[in-house]
C-alpha positions as a Python dict, from the first residue, in 0.01 Angstrom:
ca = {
    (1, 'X'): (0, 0, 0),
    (2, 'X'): (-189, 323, 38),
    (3, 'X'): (15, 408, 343),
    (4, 'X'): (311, 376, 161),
    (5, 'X'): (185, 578, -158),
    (6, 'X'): (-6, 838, 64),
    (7, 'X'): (386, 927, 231),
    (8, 'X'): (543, 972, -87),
    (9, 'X'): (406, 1299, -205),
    (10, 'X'): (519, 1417, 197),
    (11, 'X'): (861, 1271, 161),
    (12, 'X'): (864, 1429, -192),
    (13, 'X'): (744, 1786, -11),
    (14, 'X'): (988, 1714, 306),
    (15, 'X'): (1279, 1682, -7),
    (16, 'X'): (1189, 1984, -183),
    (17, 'X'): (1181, 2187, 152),
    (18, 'X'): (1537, 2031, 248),
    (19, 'X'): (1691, 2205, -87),
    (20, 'X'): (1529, 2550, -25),
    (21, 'X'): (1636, 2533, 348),
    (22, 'X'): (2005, 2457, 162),
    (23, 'X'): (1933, 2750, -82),
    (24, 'X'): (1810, 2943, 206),
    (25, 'X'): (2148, 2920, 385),
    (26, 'X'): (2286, 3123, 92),
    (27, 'X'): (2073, 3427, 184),
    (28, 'X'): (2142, 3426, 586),
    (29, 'X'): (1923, 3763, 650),
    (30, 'X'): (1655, 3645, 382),
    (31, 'X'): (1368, 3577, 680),
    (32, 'X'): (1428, 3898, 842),
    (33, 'X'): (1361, 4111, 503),
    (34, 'X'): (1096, 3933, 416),
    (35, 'X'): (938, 4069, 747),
    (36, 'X'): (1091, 4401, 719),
    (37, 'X'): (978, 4439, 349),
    (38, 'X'): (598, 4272, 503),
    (39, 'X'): (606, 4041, 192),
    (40, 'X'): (384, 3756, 405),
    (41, 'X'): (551, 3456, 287),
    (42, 'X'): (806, 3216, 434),
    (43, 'X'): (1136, 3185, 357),
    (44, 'X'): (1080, 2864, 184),
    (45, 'X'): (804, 2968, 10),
    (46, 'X'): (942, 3299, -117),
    (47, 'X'): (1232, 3087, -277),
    (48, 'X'): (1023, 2879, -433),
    (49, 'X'): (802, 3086, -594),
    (50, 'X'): (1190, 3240, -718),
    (51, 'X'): (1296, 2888, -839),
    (52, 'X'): (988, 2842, -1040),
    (53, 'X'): (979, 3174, -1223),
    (54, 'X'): (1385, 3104, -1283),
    (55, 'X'): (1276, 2759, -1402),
    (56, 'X'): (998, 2924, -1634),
    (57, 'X'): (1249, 3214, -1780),
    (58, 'X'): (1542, 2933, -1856),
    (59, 'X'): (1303, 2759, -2114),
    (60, 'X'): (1176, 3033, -2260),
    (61, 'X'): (1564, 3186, -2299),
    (62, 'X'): (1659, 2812, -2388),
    (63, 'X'): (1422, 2819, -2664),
    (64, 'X'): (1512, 3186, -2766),
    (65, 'X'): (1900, 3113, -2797),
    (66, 'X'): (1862, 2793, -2968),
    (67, 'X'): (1641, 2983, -3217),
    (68, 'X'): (1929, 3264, -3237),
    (69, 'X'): (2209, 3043, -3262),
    (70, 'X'): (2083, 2756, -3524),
    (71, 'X'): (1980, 3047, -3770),
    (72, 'X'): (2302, 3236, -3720),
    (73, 'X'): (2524, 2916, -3721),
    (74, 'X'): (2636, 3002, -3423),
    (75, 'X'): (2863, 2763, -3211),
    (76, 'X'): (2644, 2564, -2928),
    (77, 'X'): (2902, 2616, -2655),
    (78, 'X'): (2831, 2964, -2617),
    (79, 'X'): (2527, 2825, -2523),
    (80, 'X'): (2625, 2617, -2286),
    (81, 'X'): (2866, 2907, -2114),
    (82, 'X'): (2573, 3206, -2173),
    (83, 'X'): (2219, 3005, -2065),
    (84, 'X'): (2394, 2941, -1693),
    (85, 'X'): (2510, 3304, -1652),
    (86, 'X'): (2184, 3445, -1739),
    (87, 'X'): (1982, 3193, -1550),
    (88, 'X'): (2191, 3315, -1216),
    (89, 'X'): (2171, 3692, -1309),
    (90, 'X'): (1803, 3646, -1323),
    (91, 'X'): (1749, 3456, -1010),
    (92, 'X'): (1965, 3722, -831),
    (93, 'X'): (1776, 3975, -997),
    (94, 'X'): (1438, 3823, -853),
    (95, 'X'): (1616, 3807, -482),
    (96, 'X'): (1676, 4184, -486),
    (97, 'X'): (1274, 4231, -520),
    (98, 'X'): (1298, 4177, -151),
    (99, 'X'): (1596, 4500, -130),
    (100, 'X'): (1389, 4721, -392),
    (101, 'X'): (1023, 4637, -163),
    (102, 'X'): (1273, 4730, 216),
    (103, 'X'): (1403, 5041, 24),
    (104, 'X'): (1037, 5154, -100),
    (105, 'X'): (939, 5129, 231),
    (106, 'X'): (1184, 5333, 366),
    (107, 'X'): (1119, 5617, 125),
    (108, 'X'): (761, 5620, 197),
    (109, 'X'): (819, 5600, 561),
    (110, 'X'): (1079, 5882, 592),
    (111, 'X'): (851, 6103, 364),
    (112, 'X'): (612, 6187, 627),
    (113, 'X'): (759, 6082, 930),
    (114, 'X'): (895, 6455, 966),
    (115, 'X'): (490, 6565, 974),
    (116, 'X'): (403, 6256, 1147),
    (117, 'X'): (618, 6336, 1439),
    (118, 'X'): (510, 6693, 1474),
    (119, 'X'): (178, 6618, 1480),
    (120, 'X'): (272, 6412, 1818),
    (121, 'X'): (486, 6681, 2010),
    (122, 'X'): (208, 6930, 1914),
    (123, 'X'): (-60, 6656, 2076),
    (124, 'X'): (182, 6505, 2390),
    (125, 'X'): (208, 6890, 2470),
    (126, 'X'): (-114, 6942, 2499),
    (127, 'X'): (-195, 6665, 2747),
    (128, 'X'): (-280, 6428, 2566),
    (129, 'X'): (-157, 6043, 2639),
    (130, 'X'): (118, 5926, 2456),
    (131, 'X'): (-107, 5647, 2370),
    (132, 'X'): (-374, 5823, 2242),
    (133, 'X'): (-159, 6058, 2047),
    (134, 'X'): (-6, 5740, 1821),
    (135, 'X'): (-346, 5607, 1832),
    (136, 'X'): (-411, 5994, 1616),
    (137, 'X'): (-178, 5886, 1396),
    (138, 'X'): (-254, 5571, 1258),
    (139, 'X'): (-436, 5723, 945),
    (140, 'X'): (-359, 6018, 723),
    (141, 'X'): (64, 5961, 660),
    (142, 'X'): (23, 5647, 451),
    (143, 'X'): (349, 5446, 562),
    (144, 'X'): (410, 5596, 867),
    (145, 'X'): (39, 5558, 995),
    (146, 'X'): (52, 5149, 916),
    (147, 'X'): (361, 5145, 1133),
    (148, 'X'): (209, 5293, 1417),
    (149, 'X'): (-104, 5092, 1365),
    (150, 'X'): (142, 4847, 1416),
    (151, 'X'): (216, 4974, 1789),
    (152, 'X'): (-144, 5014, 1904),
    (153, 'X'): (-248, 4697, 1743),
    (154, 'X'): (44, 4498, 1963),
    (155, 'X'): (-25, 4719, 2232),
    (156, 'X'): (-420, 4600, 2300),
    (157, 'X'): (-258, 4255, 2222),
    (158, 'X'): (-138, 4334, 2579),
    (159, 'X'): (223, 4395, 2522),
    (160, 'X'): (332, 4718, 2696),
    (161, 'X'): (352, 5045, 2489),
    (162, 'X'): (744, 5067, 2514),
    (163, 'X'): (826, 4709, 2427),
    (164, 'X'): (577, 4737, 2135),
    (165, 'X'): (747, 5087, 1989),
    (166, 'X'): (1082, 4886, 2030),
    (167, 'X'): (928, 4574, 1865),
    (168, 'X'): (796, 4764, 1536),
    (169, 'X'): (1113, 4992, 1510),
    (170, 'X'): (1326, 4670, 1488),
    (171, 'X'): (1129, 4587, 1179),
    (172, 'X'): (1128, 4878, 1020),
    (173, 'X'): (1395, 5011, 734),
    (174, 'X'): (1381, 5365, 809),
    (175, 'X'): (1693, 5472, 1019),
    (176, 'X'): (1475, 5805, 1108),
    (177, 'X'): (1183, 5603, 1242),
    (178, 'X'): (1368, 5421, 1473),
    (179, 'X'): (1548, 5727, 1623),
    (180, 'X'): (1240, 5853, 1673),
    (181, 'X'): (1073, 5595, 1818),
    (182, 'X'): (1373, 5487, 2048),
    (183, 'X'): (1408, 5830, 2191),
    (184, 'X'): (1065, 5811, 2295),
    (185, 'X'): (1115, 5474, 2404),
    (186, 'X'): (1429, 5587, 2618),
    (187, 'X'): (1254, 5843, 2797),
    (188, 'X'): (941, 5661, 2910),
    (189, 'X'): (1179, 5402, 3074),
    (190, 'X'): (1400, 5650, 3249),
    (191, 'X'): (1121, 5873, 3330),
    (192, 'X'): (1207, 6187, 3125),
    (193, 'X'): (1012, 6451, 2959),
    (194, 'X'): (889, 6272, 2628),
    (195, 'X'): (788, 6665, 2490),
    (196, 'X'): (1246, 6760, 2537),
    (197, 'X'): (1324, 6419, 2394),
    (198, 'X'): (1110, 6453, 2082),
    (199, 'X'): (1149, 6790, 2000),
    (200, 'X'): (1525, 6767, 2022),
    (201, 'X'): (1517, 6470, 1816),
    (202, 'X'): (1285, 6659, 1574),
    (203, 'X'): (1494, 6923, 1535),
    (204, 'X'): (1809, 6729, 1428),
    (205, 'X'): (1571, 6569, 1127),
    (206, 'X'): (1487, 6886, 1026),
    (207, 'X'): (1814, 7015, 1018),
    (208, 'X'): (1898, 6700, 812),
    (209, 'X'): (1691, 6729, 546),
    (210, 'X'): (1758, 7106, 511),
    (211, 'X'): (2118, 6977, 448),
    (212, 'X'): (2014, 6680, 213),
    (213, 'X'): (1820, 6883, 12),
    (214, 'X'): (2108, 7175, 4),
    (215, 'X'): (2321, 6870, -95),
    (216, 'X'): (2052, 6738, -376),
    (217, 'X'): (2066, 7094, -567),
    (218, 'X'): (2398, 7080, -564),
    (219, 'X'): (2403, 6803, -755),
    (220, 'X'): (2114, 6869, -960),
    (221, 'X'): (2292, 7163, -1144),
    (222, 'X'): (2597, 6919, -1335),
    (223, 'X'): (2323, 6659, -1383),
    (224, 'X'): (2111, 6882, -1538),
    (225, 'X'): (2419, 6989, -1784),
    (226, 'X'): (2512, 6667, -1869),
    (227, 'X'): (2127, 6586, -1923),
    (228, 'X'): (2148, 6887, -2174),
    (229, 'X'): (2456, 6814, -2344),
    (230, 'X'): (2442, 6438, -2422),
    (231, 'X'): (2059, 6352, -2409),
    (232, 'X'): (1920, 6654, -2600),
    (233, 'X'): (2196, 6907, -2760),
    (234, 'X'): (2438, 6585, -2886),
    (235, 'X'): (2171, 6310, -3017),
    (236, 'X'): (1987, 6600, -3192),
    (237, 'X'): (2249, 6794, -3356),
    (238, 'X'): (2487, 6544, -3362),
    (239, 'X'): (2219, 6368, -3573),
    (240, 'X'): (2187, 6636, -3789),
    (241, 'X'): (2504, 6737, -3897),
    (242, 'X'): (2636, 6344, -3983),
    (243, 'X'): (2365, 6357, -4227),
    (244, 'X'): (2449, 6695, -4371),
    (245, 'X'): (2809, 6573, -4399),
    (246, 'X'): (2721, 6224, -4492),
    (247, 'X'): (2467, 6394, -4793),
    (248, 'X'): (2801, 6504, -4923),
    (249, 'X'): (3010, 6205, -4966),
    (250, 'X'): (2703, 6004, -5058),
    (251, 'X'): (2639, 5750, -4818),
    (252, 'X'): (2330, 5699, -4694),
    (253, 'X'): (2185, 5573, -4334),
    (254, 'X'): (2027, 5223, -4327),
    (255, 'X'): (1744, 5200, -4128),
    (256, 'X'): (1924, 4912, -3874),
    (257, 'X'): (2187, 5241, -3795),
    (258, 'X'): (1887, 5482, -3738),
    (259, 'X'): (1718, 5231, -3491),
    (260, 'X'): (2030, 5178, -3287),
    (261, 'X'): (2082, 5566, -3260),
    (262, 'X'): (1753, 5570, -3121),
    (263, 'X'): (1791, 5285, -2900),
    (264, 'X'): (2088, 5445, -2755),
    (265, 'X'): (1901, 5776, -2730),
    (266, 'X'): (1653, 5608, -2517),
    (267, 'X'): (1898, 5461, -2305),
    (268, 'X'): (2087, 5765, -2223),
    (269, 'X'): (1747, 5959, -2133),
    (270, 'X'): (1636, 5635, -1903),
    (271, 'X'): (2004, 5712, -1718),
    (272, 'X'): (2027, 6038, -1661),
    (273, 'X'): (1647, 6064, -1525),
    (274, 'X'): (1706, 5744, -1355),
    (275, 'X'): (2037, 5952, -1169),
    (276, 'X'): (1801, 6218, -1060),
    (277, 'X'): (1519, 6016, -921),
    (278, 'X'): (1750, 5822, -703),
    (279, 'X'): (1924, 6152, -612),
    (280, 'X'): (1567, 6270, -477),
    (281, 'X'): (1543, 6295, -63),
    (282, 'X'): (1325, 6059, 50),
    (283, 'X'): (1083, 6293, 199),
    (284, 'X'): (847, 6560, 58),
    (285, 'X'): (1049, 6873, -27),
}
């Protein structure tokens, strides 16, 4: 008997790991971003820490509708057709933390990885070991110094230097970085000059962030407008003249029309500055 009641809670365990391996299936390249966004967890456990905060926001929205919908006599089958939809937007809204965390990542990576790579051509032309020059970099450039802490760490593991560079630049979300690193990589194997390789490659990210940030005051100058016209000059005087013509034929604003404008307000401002954050380069201009 306590054999048998001991394996339940394991076959119970083996069960629930069955459905998030079936779940899991759903999100093929889930395992790989989890690594890439270095959120330590499994696959299995990542979704289940999902499924329970889903579980946790459908009673608490359960609860909320029912509320909503008994006071204002509302019909229970929109229930039944709104709970499901907003149960799956939210779950797919909790699977895209692991997008948001890869493309954080790459911002912070690409922001210094301009500097970082400088600071090596300056040291590999001076004689030092390509080694020891990463090893120089490991501190100081925030993301870009954990990555290549990531090299010399694998690297005293034993792996060789090359393998290692190719190794972390497989897991890492910045396009940039992985130029960089397998140029480097590409001309210790064929024997090269690592100084030509890197500079060259250098140069090109210079040139393309000269040309992204061209490209992002270009498009600052109609945002900005916009921003101008319909989040300050509109809302304010727009305001301000219904009321003057509204004095007139004697109607007056009720307070639930006020708080809506203002709600609206605030959602046009959160757009617009949202545009021009995620217009930003991803490097320090």
């Amino acid at each position: 008997m306590p054999s048998s009641a001991g394996s339940q809670p394991v076959q119970k365990k083996e069960r629930v790991n069955a459905y998030l391996e079936y779940l899991g299936s759903f999100f093929p390249d889930l395992r790989k971003k989890l690594r890439i966004a270095k959120i330590n967890k499994t696959q299995e456990s990542y979704l289940k820490d999902v499924v329970v905060i889903t579980a946790l926001v459908f009673v608490i929205l359960f609860i909320i509708y029912f509320m909503i919908f008994t006071a204002a006599s509302i019909s229970y089958l929109w229930l039944i057709i709104l709970l499901p939809l907003t149960v799956v937007a939210v779950f797919l809204f909790f699977m895209k933390r692991v997008d948001v965390q890869i493309a954080s990542r790459e911002r912070n990576i690409d922001k210094d990885l301009l500097f970082a790579g400088r600071q090596l051509l300056i040291e590999i032309r001076g004689g030092i070991p390509l080694y020891d020059a990463i090893s120089h970099l490991t501190k100081d450039y925030g993301e870009v110094s954990s990555v290549f802490k990531e090299i010399i760490d694998k690297t005293n593991l034993g792996v060789p230097l090359d393998v290692a560079m190719e190794d972390v630049a497989e897991e890492t979300p910045s396009k940039p970085f992985k130029r960089l690193i397998l140029q480097i990589v590409n001309s210790i194997r064929s024997g090269s000059d690592i100084a030509v390789s890197l500079e060259t490659i250098l140069e090109q990210m210079s040139q393309e962030q000269i040309i992204e940030i061209k490209a992002y005051g270009q498009k600052l100058n109609p945002l900005g407008m916009f921003y101008l016209l319909f989040g300050i000059i509109v809302p304010s005087l727009g305001i301000a003249l219904m009321v003057t013509l509204l004095t007139f034929t004697g109607v007056a604003f009720s307070l639930e029309f006020l708080v809506g404008m203002l709600l609206v307000i605030i959602i046009i401002q959160y757009i617009f500055l949202t545009m021009i954050e995620s217009s930003r380069p991803r490097f320090e201009v």
